[in-house]
Amino acid sequence: MKNIIKTISIFMIALGAIFTPTIAGAHDADCPYCKLKLVQNTDAMDNEVVVKFGNKKIEYRCMFCVFADQHKFVGDVVVYAPSEKVGEPIIVKRTSGQWTAPAGTVFLNAFTSHQQCAGLSRAFTSRAAFDNYARRNNVSNPKPLTLAQFMQAVKEALAD
């Protein structure tokens, strides 16, 4: 009996060694739109933008990348946008072709290169949260945007 338990233990350790790098490496990926590395959550700030549509889940680097790539999504979509509150994403939805966000949601879209997009293309639960983030992060000329304004800004940037 002791040999069986020892054999099973060794087998479990071997399985862990085989699959741990795969699991850890699977999360270290590139954004499907801008091809830059995804920015992971930290203890102080959420950064992962997750899109769910159908049975699929895709992570993006920022909100701009999600909306620039939205033509790939079929049917209804749910976007879990990192907010200023760790562990409390803002839920942005497209239902029957119509995008919605919770009342009071404010968007920032102030990056000049995609290297900055994760920090400068975000959603906030309120104007006060937006202002606080812009002040703490020295955002140059921050403009609070509604969802419609944010979508228009993405559309205009793609047209350039």
PDB file of N, CA and C in Angstrom, residues 11-26:
ATOM      1  N   PHE A  11       3.618  10.403  -9.484  1.00  0.00           N
ATOM      2  CA  PHE A  11       2.855  10.653 -10.706  1.00  0.00           C
ATOM      3  C   PHE A  11       2.196  12.032 -10.661  1.00  0.00           C
ATOM      4  N   MET A  12       1.601  12.393  -9.510  1.00  0.00           N
ATOM      5  CA  MET A  12       0.933  13.694  -9.374  1.00  0.00           C
ATOM      6  C   MET A  12       1.938  14.840  -9.473  1.00  0.00           C
ATOM      7  N   ILE A  13       3.110  14.670  -8.874  1.00  0.00           N
ATOM      8  CA  ILE A  13       4.156  15.694  -8.961  1.00  0.00           C
ATOM      9  C   ILE A  13       4.606  15.861 -10.411  1.00  0.00           C
ATOM     10  N   ALA A  14       4.764  14.740 -11.115  1.00  0.00           N
ATOM     11  CA  ALA A  14       5.172  14.793 -12.523  1.00  0.00           C
ATOM     12  C   ALA A  14       4.116  15.501 -13.362  1.00  0.00           C
ATOM     13  N   LEU A  15       2.849  15.196 -13.118  1.00  0.00           N
ATOM     14  CA  LEU A  15       1.773  15.882 -13.849  1.00  0.00           C
ATOM     15  C   LEU A  15       1.803  17.376 -13.580  1.00  0.00           C
ATOM     16  N   GLY A  16       2.016  17.738 -12.315  1.00  0.00           N
ATOM     17  CA  GLY A  16       2.101  19.161 -11.967  1.00  0.00           C
ATOM     18  C   GLY A  16       3.238  19.847 -12.693  1.00  0.00           C
ATOM     19  N   ALA A  17       4.365  19.194 -12.787  1.00  0.00           N
ATOM     20  CA  ALA A  17       5.521  19.766 -13.482  1.00  0.00           C
ATOM     21  C   ALA A  17       5.259  19.912 -14.975  1.00  0.00           C
ATOM     22  N   ILE A  18       4.502  18.980 -15.530  1.00  0.00           N
ATOM     23  CA  ILE A  18       4.197  19.036 -16.961  1.00  0.00           C
ATOM     24  C   ILE A  18       3.204  20.144 -17.266  1.00  0.00           C
ATOM     25  N   PHE A  19       2.143  20.269 -16.455  1.00  0.00           N
ATOM     26  CA  PHE A  19       1.055  21.182 -16.792  1.00  0.00           C
ATOM     27  C   PHE A  19       1.182  22.579 -16.207  1.00  0.00           C
ATOM     28  N   THR A  20       1.959  22.793 -15.185  1.00  0.00           N
ATOM     29  CA  THR A  20       2.086  24.116 -14.586  1.00  0.00           C
ATOM     30  C   THR A  20       2.623  25.150 -15.573  1.00  0.00           C
ATOM     31  N   PRO A  21       3.702  24.888 -16.326  1.00  0.00           N
ATOM     32  CA  PRO A  21       4.165  25.893 -17.278  1.00  0.00           C
ATOM     33  C   PRO A  21       3.118  26.205 -18.344  1.00  0.00           C
ATOM     34  N   THR A  22       2.349  25.222 -18.741  1.00  0.00           N
ATOM     35  CA  THR A  22       1.318  25.443 -19.752  1.00  0.00           C
ATOM     36  C   THR A  22       0.239  26.380 -19.219  1.00  0.00           C
ATOM     37  N   ILE A  23      -0.191  26.139 -17.992  1.00  0.00           N
ATOM     38  CA  ILE A  23      -1.232  26.978 -17.407  1.00  0.00           C
ATOM     39  C   ILE A  23      -0.706  28.394 -17.213  1.00  0.00           C
ATOM     40  N   ALA A  24       0.472  28.538 -16.629  1.00  0.00           N
ATOM     41  CA  ALA A  24       1.035  29.864 -16.397  1.00  0.00           C
ATOM     42  C   ALA A  24       1.307  30.570 -17.719  1.00  0.00           C
ATOM     43  N   GLY A  25       1.812  29.852 -18.706  1.00  0.00           N
ATOM     44  CA  GLY A  25       2.141  30.452 -19.992  1.00  0.00           C
ATOM     45  C   GLY A  25       0.926  30.822 -20.810  1.00  0.00           C
ATOM     46  N   ALA A  26      -0.185  30.132 -20.582  1.00  0.00           N
ATOM     47  CA  ALA A  26      -1.390  30.397 -21.359  1.00  0.00           C
ATOM     48  C   ALA A  26      -1.915  31.800 -21.099  1.00  0.00           C
TER      49      ALA A  26
END
